[in-house]
Amino acid sequence: MDTRVQGAMLRPEIETRTPDEQRARDRAAYRRQVAYLFSASTFYQCKLKQFGFKDAAAVGELDDIAALPFTEKEEIRASQAEAPPFGTHLAASRDRLARVFSTSGTTGDPVYIPVTRADIATWVEISSRSYFAAGLRPGMTLVSTYNAGPFVAGVALDTMTSLGVCHVPIGTGNTERLVRALELIRPQGLLCTPSYAMHLAELLAARGAAADRLGLEHIAVAGEPGGGEPQIRHRLQSAFGAMVCEAMGIGDISISLWGECDAQQGMHFCGGDFVHVELIDPQSGRPLAIEDGVQGELVYTALQREAAPLLRFRSRDQVVVFSSSCSCGRKTMRVRCIGRTDDLLIVRGVNVFPTAVRSIVATFAPQVSGALLIRPRKHGVRQEPPLPIVVELASGVEPSEALARAIESAIRAKLVVSTKVELVRCGALPRSEYKTRLVDFSAAQR
Ligand SMILES: [Zn+2]
């Protein structure tokens, strides 16, 4: 192992700051960024004036940020439709752009994310801290399964080089190539979605191959919630004999922004000096105090962004906060993602995150495989009970009424929601090499 970086943190001088200490330091950067928005971003000049902030002085200090309007992804999309290709929020001249990423366009036309050299350097710095926290180290060999291509995940390549990791990018869509790389190259690290890690564990087990003899030491999972759920983590750690830690980013702000340390008590915020983070109530938009156990949506403000600055950007990621001290020495806030606001179902007034249902179903292992699909009877967020759920059994387990009723009552006890569980045999539900879909509206009525 390389000795260039020793210890538990990549940037101890930054990562040991408390959120209050960080906030005090961020005030100057925030003032500079707001002045930059007024001088360089037509989008923010118009938006802020529309909300009564005529100039940077009127916007005030970082402590007053909650008075400002949010920025929604839809506004960025509309800005690009109105002023193609990069929108009125482009705040750097075209000749200063270094790369233009696209979103995957699964929910509409792709949105371009232009970045300057400095923006890329910022992403690399933040992502390096996050991946380091999640167990990646200089000198380590790492196999990753993300499709970089035109997407922001491309910055993972720059990050691994900067971090001093020997990176073996395999991409998605070819599990045989992945298995071959793991067996021949024998990396210490693997970076993939928790769904793909689970799929790989099942596939190797079905072949009678010993996943725990591949020599993997650290698996960093990202791209969707799940890696921090105790049952999923336990299954992955015992299958591979490796430590499983989570990382999380968001394409518009930084590809990776949070990283979970060996203590496995939530992901640490890694954006100090570059990103200001807030927690809000997603319904009212009101700021929430960052305290142990509080749940809310993450909102981000880039403090040093050149090409596509974002002020109070709504992530739609719902998290639970951990603010107690962590044994690793970092003093930054920690979170576990519990789902996307977009995935939320409201069953007769009760908020239900599909990932919460999955956590409860997973406690029925080894009778269940862990795979499930919520199949709402009608389209939209609001649903009437009982909510139909298809639960897959483990290999060799026969369906039984008693098990179905036991799962229903466990969900009712924990989530206060009534469900109708249908048990299906192992292998009946699809597996994913990327993100697992937990809700299927294909049988729903309009
Ligand atoms: Zn820690």
Short mmCIF file of C-alpha atoms and ligand atoms in Angstrom, two decimals:
data_model
loop_
_atom_site.label_atom_id
_atom_site.label_comp_id
_atom_site.label_asym_id
_atom_site.label_seq_id
_atom_site.Cartn_x
_atom_site.Cartn_y
_atom_site.Cartn_z
CA MET A 1 0.00 0.00 0.00
CA ASP A 2 1.21 3.47 -0.89
CA THR A 3 2.38 5.58 2.04
CA ARG A 4 1.64 9.00 0.56
CA VAL A 5 -1.55 9.30 2.57
CA GLN A 6 -1.68 7.81 6.03
CA GLY A 7 -4.43 7.97 8.61
CA ALA A 8 -8.17 7.92 8.40
CA MET A 9 -8.80 11.12 6.44
CA LEU A 10 -7.69 12.62 3.16
CA ARG A 11 -7.98 16.24 4.38
CA PRO A 12 -7.92 16.15 8.19
CA GLU A 13 -7.64 19.96 8.44
CA ILE A 14 -11.03 20.28 6.68
CA GLU A 15 -12.75 17.07 7.75
CA THR A 16 -12.23 17.71 11.48
CA ARG A 17 -14.09 21.04 11.33
CA THR A 18 -17.49 21.10 13.01
CA PRO A 19 -20.42 22.27 10.83
CA ASP A 20 -20.38 25.60 12.75
CA GLU A 21 -16.65 26.10 12.13
CA GLN A 22 -17.15 25.30 8.45
CA ARG A 23 -20.08 27.69 8.18
CA ALA A 24 -18.01 30.53 9.65
CA ARG A 25 -15.33 29.94 7.01
CA ASP A 26 -17.89 29.64 4.20
CA ARG A 27 -19.31 33.15 4.71
CA ALA A 28 -16.66 34.85 2.57
CA ALA A 29 -16.93 32.30 -0.27
CA TYR A 30 -20.72 32.67 -0.22
CA ARG A 31 -20.50 36.47 -0.56
CA ARG A 32 -18.10 36.06 -3.51
CA GLN A 33 -20.37 33.49 -5.17
CA VAL A 34 -23.49 35.66 -4.79
CA ALA A 35 -21.61 38.65 -6.28
CA TYR A 36 -20.54 36.35 -9.14
CA LEU A 37 -24.17 35.29 -9.75
CA PHE A 38 -25.21 38.94 -10.10
CA SER A 39 -22.34 39.70 -12.47
CA ALA A 40 -22.29 36.53 -14.60
CA SER A 41 -25.59 34.62 -14.43
CA THR A 42 -28.59 36.05 -16.28
CA PHE A 43 -30.70 33.27 -14.77
CA TYR A 44 -29.92 34.22 -11.15
CA GLN A 45 -30.02 37.98 -11.78
CA CYS A 46 -33.60 37.58 -13.03
CA LYS A 47 -34.63 35.01 -10.46
CA LEU A 48 -33.27 36.90 -7.45
CA LYS A 49 -34.67 40.25 -8.65
CA GLN A 50 -38.05 38.59 -9.14
CA PHE A 51 -37.94 37.58 -5.45
CA GLY A 52 -37.02 41.13 -4.36
CA PHE A 53 -33.21 40.82 -4.13
CA LYS A 54 -31.94 43.60 -6.36
CA ASP A 55 -28.23 43.07 -5.73
CA ALA A 56 -25.68 41.04 -3.72
CA ALA A 57 -26.01 43.38 -0.72
CA ALA A 58 -29.76 42.69 -0.59
CA VAL A 59 -29.08 38.92 -0.55
CA GLY A 60 -26.94 39.37 2.55
CA GLU A 61 -24.98 36.72 4.44
CA LEU A 62 -24.87 32.93 4.49
CA ASP A 63 -26.87 33.03 7.74
CA ASP A 64 -29.76 34.59 5.77
CA ILE A 65 -29.76 31.96 3.01
CA ALA A 66 -33.13 30.49 4.04
CA ALA A 67 -34.84 33.67 2.76
CA LEU A 68 -33.73 32.92 -0.82
CA PRO A 69 -35.78 30.89 -3.33
CA PHE A 70 -34.85 27.29 -4.15
CA THR A 71 -33.54 26.20 -7.54
CA GLU A 72 -35.36 23.21 -9.04
CA LYS A 73 -34.02 20.83 -11.68
CA GLU A 74 -37.02 21.77 -13.86
CA GLU A 75 -35.87 25.41 -13.93
CA ILE A 76 -32.46 24.35 -15.27
CA ARG A 77 -34.19 22.25 -17.93
CA ALA A 78 -36.47 25.18 -18.87
CA SER A 79 -33.49 27.56 -18.96
CA GLN A 80 -31.77 25.30 -21.52
CA ALA A 81 -34.94 24.94 -23.60
CA GLU A 82 -35.31 28.72 -23.65
CA ALA A 83 -31.66 29.50 -24.45
CA PRO A 84 -30.06 26.39 -25.98
CA PRO A 85 -27.68 24.72 -25.59
CA PHE A 86 -26.54 25.65 -22.05
CA GLY A 87 -29.29 27.97 -20.78
CA THR A 88 -29.28 31.40 -19.19
CA HIS A 89 -27.67 29.93 -16.07
CA LEU A 90 -24.35 29.47 -17.97
CA ALA A 91 -22.08 31.88 -16.11
CA ALA A 92 -18.74 31.25 -17.85
CA SER A 93 -17.81 32.10 -21.44
CA ARG A 94 -17.83 29.17 -23.92
CA ASP A 95 -14.06 29.29 -24.35
CA ARG A 96 -13.60 28.56 -20.64
CA LEU A 97 -15.62 25.32 -20.69
CA ALA A 98 -13.55 22.17 -20.32
CA ARG A 99 -16.22 19.47 -20.59
CA VAL A 100 -19.96 19.18 -21.19
CA PHE A 101 -21.75 16.29 -19.52
CA SER A 102 -25.32 15.17 -20.21
CA THR A 103 -27.93 13.72 -17.91
CA SER A 104 -29.27 10.34 -18.98
CA GLY A 105 -32.56 11.87 -20.10
CA THR A 106 -34.74 9.16 -18.56
CA THR A 107 -37.27 11.78 -17.45
CA GLY A 108 -37.20 14.06 -20.50
CA ASP A 109 -34.65 15.59 -22.87
CA PRO A 110 -31.05 15.33 -21.63
CA VAL A 111 -29.83 18.35 -19.71
CA TYR A 112 -26.26 19.55 -20.35
CA ILE A 113 -23.96 20.16 -17.39
CA PRO A 114 -21.05 22.36 -18.53
CA VAL A 115 -17.95 22.58 -16.33
CA THR A 116 -14.71 24.57 -16.40
CA ARG A 117 -11.29 23.19 -15.49
CA ALA A 118 -11.70 24.65 -11.99
CA ASP A 119 -15.14 23.02 -11.65
CA ILE A 120 -13.65 19.62 -12.56
CA ALA A 121 -10.82 20.16 -10.06
CA THR A 122 -13.41 20.93 -7.36
CA TRP A 123 -15.39 17.77 -8.14
CA VAL A 124 -12.20 15.70 -8.07
CA GLU A 125 -11.27 17.13 -4.66
CA ILE A 126 -14.70 16.55 -3.10
CA SER A 127 -15.08 13.09 -4.65
CA SER A 128 -11.57 12.09 -3.54
CA ARG A 129 -12.47 12.89 0.08
CA SER A 130 -15.71 10.93 -0.26
CA TYR A 131 -14.17 7.82 -1.86
CA PHE A 132 -11.29 7.91 0.62
CA ALA A 133 -13.79 7.97 3.50
CA ALA A 134 -15.58 4.99 1.91
CA GLY A 135 -12.37 2.95 1.97
CA LEU A 136 -10.53 3.69 -1.30
CA ARG A 137 -6.83 4.30 -0.77
CA PRO A 138 -3.79 5.28 -2.85
CA GLY A 139 -2.07 2.16 -4.12
CA MET A 140 -5.25 0.10 -4.09
CA THR A 141 -6.51 -1.63 -7.23
CA LEU A 142 -10.19 -0.91 -7.82
CA VAL A 143 -12.73 -2.30 -10.27
CA SER A 144 -15.67 0.01 -11.02
CA THR A 145 -18.87 -0.75 -12.90
CA TYR A 146 -20.20 2.70 -13.74
CA ASN A 147 -20.85 3.73 -17.30
CA ALA A 148 -18.94 6.99 -17.52
CA GLY A 149 -19.57 7.81 -21.19
CA PRO A 150 -21.25 11.18 -21.59
CA PHE A 151 -22.33 11.25 -17.94
CA VAL A 152 -20.88 13.05 -14.91
CA ALA A 153 -19.63 9.66 -13.66
CA GLY A 154 -16.77 10.39 -16.09
CA VAL A 155 -15.21 12.51 -13.36
CA ALA A 156 -14.74 9.26 -11.39
CA LEU A 157 -11.91 8.50 -13.85
CA ASP A 158 -10.16 11.80 -13.03
CA THR A 159 -10.81 11.25 -9.32
CA MET A 160 -9.25 7.78 -9.21
CA THR A 161 -6.15 9.06 -10.99
CA SER A 162 -5.86 11.98 -8.59
CA LEU A 163 -6.38 9.72 -5.58
CA GLY A 164 -3.62 7.36 -6.73
CA VAL A 165 -5.93 4.36 -7.12
CA CYS A 166 -5.19 1.85 -9.88
CA HIS A 167 -8.60 1.97 -11.56
CA VAL A 168 -9.99 -0.85 -13.70
CA PRO A 169 -13.22 0.53 -15.23
CA ILE A 170 -15.43 -2.34 -16.41
CA GLY A 171 -18.75 -0.56 -16.99
CA THR A 172 -22.20 -2.11 -16.74
CA GLY A 173 -23.80 -4.64 -19.05
CA ASN A 174 -21.17 -7.33 -18.96
CA THR A 175 -21.14 -9.38 -15.79
CA GLU A 176 -18.83 -12.04 -17.28
CA ARG A 177 -16.21 -9.36 -17.92
CA LEU A 178 -16.62 -8.20 -14.33
CA VAL A 179 -16.25 -11.70 -12.87
CA ARG A 180 -13.16 -12.29 -15.03
CA ALA A 181 -11.59 -9.00 -13.84
CA LEU A 182 -12.29 -9.85 -10.21
CA GLU A 183 -10.80 -13.36 -10.58
CA LEU A 184 -7.74 -12.41 -12.64
CA ILE A 185 -6.80 -8.92 -11.44
CA ARG A 186 -7.89 -9.59 -7.84
CA PRO A 187 -8.58 -5.95 -6.88
CA GLN A 188 -8.82 -4.94 -3.22
CA GLY A 189 -11.70 -2.58 -4.02
CA LEU A 190 -14.99 -2.69 -5.93
CA LEU A 191 -17.17 0.34 -6.69
CA CYS A 192 -20.74 -0.35 -7.87
CA THR A 193 -24.40 0.08 -6.97
CA PRO A 194 -25.67 -2.01 -4.03
CA SER A 195 -28.09 -3.69 -6.47
CA TYR A 196 -25.25 -4.83 -8.68
CA ALA A 197 -23.18 -6.06 -5.72
CA MET A 198 -26.19 -8.09 -4.58
CA HIS A 199 -26.74 -9.46 -8.09
CA LEU A 200 -23.08 -10.45 -8.28
CA ALA A 201 -23.24 -12.18 -4.88
CA GLU A 202 -26.31 -14.19 -5.99
CA LEU A 203 -24.73 -15.10 -9.31
CA LEU A 204 -21.47 -16.29 -7.74
CA ALA A 205 -23.39 -18.26 -5.09
CA ALA A 206 -25.51 -19.95 -7.80
CA ARG A 207 -22.29 -21.01 -9.55
CA GLY A 208 -20.86 -22.38 -6.34
CA ALA A 209 -18.02 -19.82 -6.56
CA ALA A 210 -16.58 -18.50 -3.30
CA ALA A 211 -17.08 -14.71 -3.47
CA ASP A 212 -15.25 -14.34 -0.15
CA ARG A 213 -12.08 -15.78 -1.73
CA LEU A 214 -11.82 -13.07 -4.41
CA GLY A 215 -9.60 -11.04 -2.10
CA LEU A 216 -11.89 -8.00 -2.00
CA GLU A 217 -11.31 -5.86 1.10
CA HIS A 218 -13.53 -2.86 0.49
CA ILE A 219 -16.75 -2.47 -1.49
CA ALA A 220 -17.92 1.11 -1.96
CA VAL A 221 -21.56 1.23 -3.01
CA ALA A 222 -23.20 4.31 -4.52
CA GLY A 223 -25.80 5.42 -7.05
CA GLU A 224 -28.91 4.46 -5.06
CA PRO A 225 -29.89 3.97 -1.39
CA GLY A 226 -29.47 0.50 0.11
CA GLY A 227 -25.84 -0.02 1.08
CA GLY A 228 -26.50 1.41 4.55
CA GLU A 229 -29.52 -0.80 5.23
CA PRO A 230 -28.36 -3.31 7.86
CA GLN A 231 -29.65 -6.48 6.13
CA ILE A 232 -28.28 -5.52 2.71
CA ARG A 233 -24.92 -4.54 4.18
CA HIS A 234 -24.76 -7.73 6.24
CA ARG A 235 -25.52 -9.93 3.22
CA LEU A 236 -22.90 -8.21 1.07
CA GLN A 237 -20.23 -8.22 3.78
CA SER A 238 -20.71 -11.90 4.57
CA ALA A 239 -20.89 -12.91 0.88
CA PHE A 240 -17.67 -11.09 -0.11
CA GLY A 241 -15.83 -11.07 3.22
CA ALA A 242 -15.26 -7.34 2.63
CA MET A 243 -16.24 -4.11 4.35
CA VAL A 244 -19.16 -2.35 2.64
CA CYS A 245 -19.39 1.45 2.89
CA GLU A 246 -21.69 3.88 1.11
CA ALA A 247 -20.96 6.97 -0.96
CA MET A 248 -23.45 9.42 -2.47
CA GLY A 249 -23.30 12.32 -4.87
CA ILE A 250 -25.59 14.30 -7.11
CA GLY A 251 -24.73 15.03 -10.73
CA ASP A 252 -25.42 18.76 -10.62
CA ILE A 253 -23.30 19.42 -7.51
CA SER A 254 -20.53 16.79 -7.39
CA ILE A 255 -20.41 13.18 -8.56
CA SER A 256 -19.59 12.06 -5.03
CA LEU A 257 -20.21 14.30 -2.03
CA TRP A 258 -20.74 12.00 0.95
CA GLY A 259 -18.66 9.04 2.11
CA GLU A 260 -19.14 6.56 4.93
CA CYS A 261 -16.12 5.69 7.07
CA ASP A 262 -15.22 2.33 8.64
CA ALA A 263 -17.49 3.13 11.62
CA GLN A 264 -20.44 2.60 9.21
CA GLN A 265 -22.65 5.11 11.01
CA GLY A 266 -23.81 7.15 8.00
CA MET A 267 -22.03 9.03 5.22
CA HIS A 268 -19.87 12.04 6.13
CA PHE A 269 -20.31 15.33 4.27
CA CYS A 270 -17.16 15.83 2.17
CA GLY A 271 -17.87 19.15 0.40
CA GLY A 272 -16.34 21.51 2.99
CA ASP A 273 -15.19 24.86 1.43
CA PHE A 274 -16.98 24.08 -1.84
CA VAL A 275 -20.60 23.26 -1.05
CA HIS A 276 -22.99 24.54 1.63
CA VAL A 277 -25.60 21.99 2.69
CA GLU A 278 -29.02 22.61 4.24
CA LEU A 279 -31.78 20.31 5.42
CA ILE A 280 -35.40 21.24 4.72
CA ASP A 281 -38.89 19.91 5.27
CA PRO A 282 -39.78 18.81 1.70
CA GLN A 283 -43.46 19.74 2.12
CA SER A 284 -43.14 23.24 3.61
CA GLY A 285 -39.63 24.07 2.38
CA ARG A 286 -38.73 25.30 5.87
CA PRO A 287 -35.17 24.75 7.11
CA LEU A 288 -34.66 21.99 9.67
CA ALA A 289 -32.08 21.97 12.45
CA ILE A 290 -29.30 19.48 11.71
CA GLU A 291 -29.75 17.24 14.74
CA ASP A 292 -29.50 13.54 15.44
CA GLY A 293 -32.41 11.59 13.96
CA VAL A 294 -33.96 14.49 12.00
CA GLN A 295 -35.29 13.55 8.55
CA GLY A 296 -35.47 15.92 5.62
CA GLU A 297 -34.39 16.78 2.09
CA LEU A 298 -30.86 17.92 1.26
CA VAL A 299 -30.46 21.32 -0.40
CA TYR A 300 -27.10 22.40 -1.83
CA THR A 301 -25.43 25.68 -2.68
CA ALA A 302 -22.20 25.61 -4.68
CA LEU A 303 -19.76 28.10 -3.12
CA GLN A 304 -17.13 28.18 -5.88
CA ARG A 305 -18.86 27.13 -9.08
CA GLU A 306 -17.95 28.78 -12.40
CA ALA A 307 -19.91 27.36 -15.34
CA ALA A 308 -23.28 26.29 -13.89
CA PRO A 309 -23.62 27.74 -10.38
CA LEU A 310 -26.48 26.52 -8.21
CA LEU A 311 -28.10 28.31 -5.29
CA ARG A 312 -30.28 26.32 -2.87
CA PHE A 313 -30.60 23.41 -5.31
CA ARG A 314 -33.26 20.91 -4.22
CA SER A 315 -31.75 17.43 -4.36
CA ARG A 316 -34.99 15.47 -3.80
CA ASP A 317 -32.86 13.14 -1.66
CA GLN A 318 -34.45 12.37 1.70
CA VAL A 319 -32.02 11.61 4.48
CA VAL A 320 -31.84 10.91 8.18
CA VAL A 321 -29.12 12.86 10.02
CA PHE A 322 -26.56 11.53 12.50
CA SER A 323 -24.80 14.31 14.39
CA SER A 324 -23.21 12.38 17.27
CA SER A 325 -19.41 12.21 17.25
CA CYS A 326 -17.80 9.60 15.01
CA SER A 327 -14.90 7.38 16.05
CA CYS A 328 -12.99 8.20 12.82
CA GLY A 329 -12.35 11.77 14.01
CA ARG A 330 -14.32 13.55 11.29
CA LYS A 331 -16.64 16.17 12.75
CA THR A 332 -18.71 16.71 9.61
CA MET A 333 -22.43 15.84 9.62
CA ARG A 334 -23.48 12.35 8.55
CA VAL A 335 -26.56 11.10 6.73
CA ARG A 336 -28.17 7.94 5.46
CA CYS A 337 -30.34 8.34 2.37
CA ILE A 338 -33.80 6.87 2.85
CA GLY A 339 -35.08 7.54 -0.66
CA ARG A 340 -35.95 10.07 -3.32
CA THR A 341 -38.85 12.43 -2.75
CA ASP A 342 -39.87 11.36 -6.27
CA ASP A 343 -40.27 7.73 -5.07
CA LEU A 344 -42.48 8.58 -2.12
CA LEU A 345 -45.96 7.05 -1.95
CA ILE A 346 -48.63 8.45 0.37
CA VAL A 347 -50.98 5.72 1.54
CA ARG A 348 -54.03 7.29 3.18
CA GLY A 349 -51.93 10.15 4.54
CA VAL A 350 -48.93 8.04 5.58
CA ASN A 351 -45.60 8.64 3.82
CA VAL A 352 -44.06 5.38 2.59
CA PHE A 353 -40.58 5.17 1.09
CA PRO A 354 -40.12 1.97 -0.96
CA THR A 355 -36.66 1.54 0.63
CA ALA A 356 -38.31 1.44 4.08
CA VAL A 357 -40.57 -1.41 2.92
CA ARG A 358 -37.51 -3.22 1.54
CA SER A 359 -35.69 -2.89 4.89
CA ILE A 360 -38.57 -4.57 6.72
CA VAL A 361 -39.01 -7.35 4.14
CA ALA A 362 -35.25 -8.03 4.33
CA THR A 363 -35.59 -8.96 8.01
CA PHE A 364 -37.45 -12.10 6.83
CA ALA A 365 -34.24 -13.54 5.36
CA PRO A 366 -33.34 -16.38 4.92
CA GLN A 367 -36.94 -17.10 3.85
CA VAL A 368 -36.97 -14.19 1.35
CA SER A 369 -34.41 -13.27 -1.34
CA GLY A 370 -34.60 -9.53 -0.58
CA ALA A 371 -36.09 -8.62 -3.98
CA LEU A 372 -39.52 -7.01 -4.03
CA LEU A 373 -41.75 -4.86 -6.18
CA ILE A 374 -44.48 -2.47 -5.01
CA ARG A 375 -47.27 -2.54 -7.61
CA PRO A 376 -49.67 0.36 -6.94
CA ARG A 377 -53.22 -0.08 -8.27
CA LYS A 378 -53.41 3.50 -9.54
CA HIS A 379 -51.01 6.12 -10.88
CA GLY A 380 -49.77 8.98 -8.77
CA VAL A 381 -48.34 9.50 -5.32
CA ARG A 382 -51.56 9.00 -3.35
CA GLN A 383 -52.62 5.39 -2.86
CA GLU A 384 -55.42 3.58 -1.07
CA PRO A 385 -54.64 0.66 1.24
CA PRO A 386 -53.87 -2.15 1.04
CA LEU A 387 -50.74 -1.40 -1.02
CA PRO A 388 -49.92 -4.46 -3.22
CA ILE A 389 -46.37 -5.79 -2.78
CA VAL A 390 -44.76 -8.72 -4.58
CA VAL A 391 -42.10 -10.34 -2.38
CA GLU A 392 -39.65 -12.86 -3.77
CA LEU A 393 -38.84 -15.98 -1.75
CA ALA A 394 -35.35 -17.34 -1.25
CA SER A 395 -34.21 -20.33 -3.31
CA GLY A 396 -36.07 -23.53 -2.35
CA VAL A 397 -38.65 -21.77 -0.10
CA GLU A 398 -42.31 -22.52 -0.83
CA PRO A 399 -44.96 -19.77 -0.64
CA SER A 400 -47.03 -19.82 2.56
CA GLU A 401 -49.99 -17.78 3.75
CA ALA A 402 -48.46 -17.51 7.21
CA LEU A 403 -45.29 -15.86 5.88
CA ALA A 404 -47.26 -13.41 3.70
CA ARG A 405 -49.40 -12.38 6.70
CA ALA A 406 -46.31 -12.07 8.94
CA ILE A 407 -44.68 -9.68 6.45
CA GLU A 408 -47.88 -7.63 6.19
CA SER A 409 -48.11 -7.30 9.96
CA ALA A 410 -44.41 -6.36 10.30
CA ILE A 411 -44.90 -3.57 7.73
CA ARG A 412 -48.08 -2.41 9.50
CA ALA A 413 -46.29 -2.35 12.86
CA LYS A 414 -43.33 -0.30 11.62
CA LEU A 415 -44.80 1.94 8.89
CA VAL A 416 -48.47 2.11 9.97
CA VAL A 417 -49.59 1.12 6.50
CA SER A 418 -51.65 -1.81 5.33
CA THR A 419 -50.31 -3.94 2.47
CA LYS A 420 -51.27 -7.03 0.46
CA VAL A 421 -48.23 -9.28 0.09
CA GLU A 422 -47.99 -11.77 -2.76
CA LEU A 423 -45.11 -14.26 -2.53
CA VAL A 424 -43.33 -15.39 -5.70
CA ARG A 425 -40.59 -17.97 -6.27
CA CYS A 426 -36.90 -17.08 -6.37
CA GLY A 427 -35.81 -15.53 -9.67
CA ALA A 428 -39.30 -14.24 -10.59
CA LEU A 429 -38.34 -10.56 -10.13
CA PRO A 430 -35.78 -8.81 -12.36
CA ARG A 431 -32.24 -8.06 -11.16
CA SER A 432 -30.37 -4.88 -12.04
CA GLU A 433 -26.79 -4.09 -12.98
CA TYR A 434 -27.51 -0.47 -12.12
CA LYS A 435 -30.35 0.85 -9.98
CA THR A 436 -33.15 -1.36 -8.74
CA ARG A 437 -36.68 -0.22 -9.44
CA LEU A 438 -38.83 -0.82 -6.37
CA VAL A 439 -42.13 0.52 -7.69
CA ASP A 440 -43.86 -0.76 -10.83
CA PHE A 441 -46.84 1.24 -12.10
CA SER A 442 -47.36 -0.99 -15.19
CA ALA A 443 -50.54 -2.55 -13.76
CA ALA A 444 -51.86 0.75 -12.37
CA GLN A 445 -55.03 2.49 -13.54
CA ARG A 446 -54.97 6.10 -14.64
ZN ZN B 1 -16.64 8.58 10.65
#
